[in-house]
mmCIF file of C-alpha atoms in Angstrom:
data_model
loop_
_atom_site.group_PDB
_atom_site.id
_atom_site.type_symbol
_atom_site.label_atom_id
_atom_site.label_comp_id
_atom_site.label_asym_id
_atom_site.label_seq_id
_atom_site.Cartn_x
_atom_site.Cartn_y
_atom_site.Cartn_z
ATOM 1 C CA UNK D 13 -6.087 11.994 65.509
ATOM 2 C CA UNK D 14 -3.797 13.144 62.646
ATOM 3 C CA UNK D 15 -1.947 10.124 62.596
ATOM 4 C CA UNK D 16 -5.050 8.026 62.466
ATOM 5 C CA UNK D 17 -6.031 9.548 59.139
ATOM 6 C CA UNK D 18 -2.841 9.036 57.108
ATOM 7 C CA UNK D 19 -3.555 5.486 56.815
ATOM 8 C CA UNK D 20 -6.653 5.917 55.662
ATOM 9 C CA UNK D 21 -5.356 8.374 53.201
ATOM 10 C CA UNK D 22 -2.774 6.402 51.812
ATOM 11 C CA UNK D 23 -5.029 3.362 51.104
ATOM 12 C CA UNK D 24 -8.015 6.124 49.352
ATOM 13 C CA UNK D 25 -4.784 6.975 47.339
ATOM 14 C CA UNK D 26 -3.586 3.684 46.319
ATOM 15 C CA UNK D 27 -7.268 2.450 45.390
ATOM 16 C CA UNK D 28 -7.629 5.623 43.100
ATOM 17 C CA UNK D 29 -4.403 4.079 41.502
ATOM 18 C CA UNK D 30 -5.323 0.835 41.358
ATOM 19 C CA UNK D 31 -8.683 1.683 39.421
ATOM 20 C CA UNK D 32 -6.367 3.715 36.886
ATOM 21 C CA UNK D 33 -4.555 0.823 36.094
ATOM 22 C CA UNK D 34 -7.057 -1.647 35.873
ATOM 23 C CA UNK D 35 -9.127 0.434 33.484
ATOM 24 C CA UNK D 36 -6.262 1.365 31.211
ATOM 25 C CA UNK D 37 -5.392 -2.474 31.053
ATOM 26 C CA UNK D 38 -9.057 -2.976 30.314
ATOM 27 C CA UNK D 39 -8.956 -0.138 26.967
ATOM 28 C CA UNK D 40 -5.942 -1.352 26.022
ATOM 29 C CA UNK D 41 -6.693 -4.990 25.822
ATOM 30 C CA UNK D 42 -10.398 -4.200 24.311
ATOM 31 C CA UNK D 43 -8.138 -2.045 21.295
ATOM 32 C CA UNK D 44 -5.723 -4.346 20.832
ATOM 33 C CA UNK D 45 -8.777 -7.372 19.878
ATOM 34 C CA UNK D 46 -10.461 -4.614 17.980
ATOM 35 C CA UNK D 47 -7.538 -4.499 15.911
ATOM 36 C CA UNK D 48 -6.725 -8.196 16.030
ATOM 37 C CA UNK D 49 -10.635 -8.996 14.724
ATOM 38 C CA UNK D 50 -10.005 -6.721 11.457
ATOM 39 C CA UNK D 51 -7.341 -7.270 9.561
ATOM 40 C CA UNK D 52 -6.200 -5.949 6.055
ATOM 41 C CA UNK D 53 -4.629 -7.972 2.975
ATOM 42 C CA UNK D 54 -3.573 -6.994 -0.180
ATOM 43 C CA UNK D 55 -2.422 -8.859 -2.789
ATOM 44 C CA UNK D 56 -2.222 -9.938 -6.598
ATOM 45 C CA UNK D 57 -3.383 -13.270 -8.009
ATOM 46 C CA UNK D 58 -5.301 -15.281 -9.961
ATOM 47 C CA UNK D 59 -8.827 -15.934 -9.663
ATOM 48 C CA UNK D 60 -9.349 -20.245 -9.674
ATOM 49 C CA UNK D 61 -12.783 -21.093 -8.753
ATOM 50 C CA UNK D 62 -16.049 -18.705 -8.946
ATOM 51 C CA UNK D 63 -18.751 -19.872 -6.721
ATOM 52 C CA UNK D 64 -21.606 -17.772 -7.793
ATOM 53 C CA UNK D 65 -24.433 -19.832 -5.452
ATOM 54 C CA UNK D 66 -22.356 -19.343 -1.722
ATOM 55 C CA UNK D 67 -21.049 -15.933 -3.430
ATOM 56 C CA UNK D 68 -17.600 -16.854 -2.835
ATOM 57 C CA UNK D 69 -14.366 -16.196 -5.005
ATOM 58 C CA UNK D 70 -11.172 -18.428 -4.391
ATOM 59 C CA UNK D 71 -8.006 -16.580 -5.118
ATOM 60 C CA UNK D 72 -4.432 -18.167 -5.996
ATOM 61 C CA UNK D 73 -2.182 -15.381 -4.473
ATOM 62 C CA UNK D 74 1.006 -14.455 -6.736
ATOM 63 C CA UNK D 75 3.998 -16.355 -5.077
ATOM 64 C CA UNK D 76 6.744 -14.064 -3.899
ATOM 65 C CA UNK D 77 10.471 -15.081 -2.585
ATOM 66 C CA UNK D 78 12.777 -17.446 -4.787
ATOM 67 C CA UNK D 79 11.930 -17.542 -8.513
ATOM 68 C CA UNK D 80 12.249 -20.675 -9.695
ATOM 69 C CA UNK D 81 10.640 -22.789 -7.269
ATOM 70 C CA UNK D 82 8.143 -24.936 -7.929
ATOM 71 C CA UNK D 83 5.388 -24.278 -5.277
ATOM 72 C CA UNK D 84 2.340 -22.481 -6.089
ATOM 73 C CA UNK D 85 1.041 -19.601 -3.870
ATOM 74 C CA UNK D 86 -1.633 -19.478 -1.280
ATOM 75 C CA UNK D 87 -5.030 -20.092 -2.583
ATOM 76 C CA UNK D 88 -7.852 -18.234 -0.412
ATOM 77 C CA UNK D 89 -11.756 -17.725 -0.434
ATOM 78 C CA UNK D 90 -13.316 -14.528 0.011
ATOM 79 C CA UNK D 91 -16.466 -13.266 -0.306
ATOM 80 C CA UNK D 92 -17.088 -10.139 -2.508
ATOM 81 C CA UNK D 93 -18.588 -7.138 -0.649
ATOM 82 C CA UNK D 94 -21.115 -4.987 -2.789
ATOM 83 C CA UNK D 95 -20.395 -6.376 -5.944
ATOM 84 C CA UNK D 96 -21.532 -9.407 -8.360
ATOM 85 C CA UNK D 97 -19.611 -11.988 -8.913
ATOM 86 C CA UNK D 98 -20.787 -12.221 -12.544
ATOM 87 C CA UNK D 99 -18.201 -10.118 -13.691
ATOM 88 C CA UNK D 100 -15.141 -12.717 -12.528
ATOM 89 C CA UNK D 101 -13.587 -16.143 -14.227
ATOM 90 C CA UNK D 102 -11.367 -18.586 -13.615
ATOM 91 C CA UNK D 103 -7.989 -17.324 -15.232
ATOM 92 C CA UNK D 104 -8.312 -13.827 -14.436
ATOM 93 C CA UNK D 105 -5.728 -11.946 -13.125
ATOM 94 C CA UNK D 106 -6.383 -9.411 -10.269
ATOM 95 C CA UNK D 107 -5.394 -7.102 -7.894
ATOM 96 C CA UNK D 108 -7.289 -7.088 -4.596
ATOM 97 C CA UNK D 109 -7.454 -5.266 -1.172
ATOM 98 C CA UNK D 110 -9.570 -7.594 1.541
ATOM 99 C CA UNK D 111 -10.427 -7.175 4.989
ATOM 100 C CA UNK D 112 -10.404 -10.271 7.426
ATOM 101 C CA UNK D 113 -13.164 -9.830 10.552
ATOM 102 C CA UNK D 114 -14.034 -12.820 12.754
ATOM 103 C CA UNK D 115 -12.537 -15.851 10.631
ATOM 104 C CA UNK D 116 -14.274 -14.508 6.940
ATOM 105 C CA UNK D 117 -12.524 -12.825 4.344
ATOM 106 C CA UNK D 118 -14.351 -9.975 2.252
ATOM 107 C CA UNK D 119 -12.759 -8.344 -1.281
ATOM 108 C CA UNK D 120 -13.067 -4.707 -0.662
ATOM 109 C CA UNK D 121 -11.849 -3.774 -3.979
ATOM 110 C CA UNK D 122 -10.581 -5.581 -6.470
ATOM 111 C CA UNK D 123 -9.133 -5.203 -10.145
ATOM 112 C CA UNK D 124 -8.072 -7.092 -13.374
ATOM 113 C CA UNK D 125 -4.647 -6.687 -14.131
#
């Protein structure tokens, strides 16, 4: 009867492993898109277009690599968490910290230069 049961064992055993792996693959893939969704940015720049009616603030980001060259930075739109845009112009230099979740840009905190 003994050697019966050590089939049956070996296959309760491997199942028990099995659901270990599978539901470590499932945490790690559901942290690793958790991290993916929310990323952070900072960055200087200047501040090109205030769009006070859609609350959104386009940003001109300071170019960094070869001086000289003639290409201007990245410009980007963000929206402004917790704050009026009233404040902001066209012109202004700043210093920002944004968070990217699910495609939009938000300015967590940001500062003229």
């Amino acid at each position: 009867m003994a050697a019966y049961l050590k089939p049956v064992e070996f296959l309760e055993a491997s199942m028990k492993i099995a659901k270990i792996v599978l539901a470590s693959s499932a945490a790690l893939t559901l942290f690793s898109s958790m991290t993916l969704a929310q990323q952070a940015m900072t960055g200087t720049g200047t501040i090109t277009t205030v769009d006070r009616i859609s609350g959104k603030i386009a940003i001109q980001q300071a170019q960094s690599g070869t001086v000289g060259a003639n290409t201007g930075g990245v410009v980007n739109e963000f929206k402004l968490q917790g704050g009026s845009l009233d404040a902001w112009h066209a012109g202004d230099k700043v210093t920002f910290s944004a968070t990217e979740t699910g495609g939009m840009k938000t300015i967590t905190k940001i500062e003229k230069q």
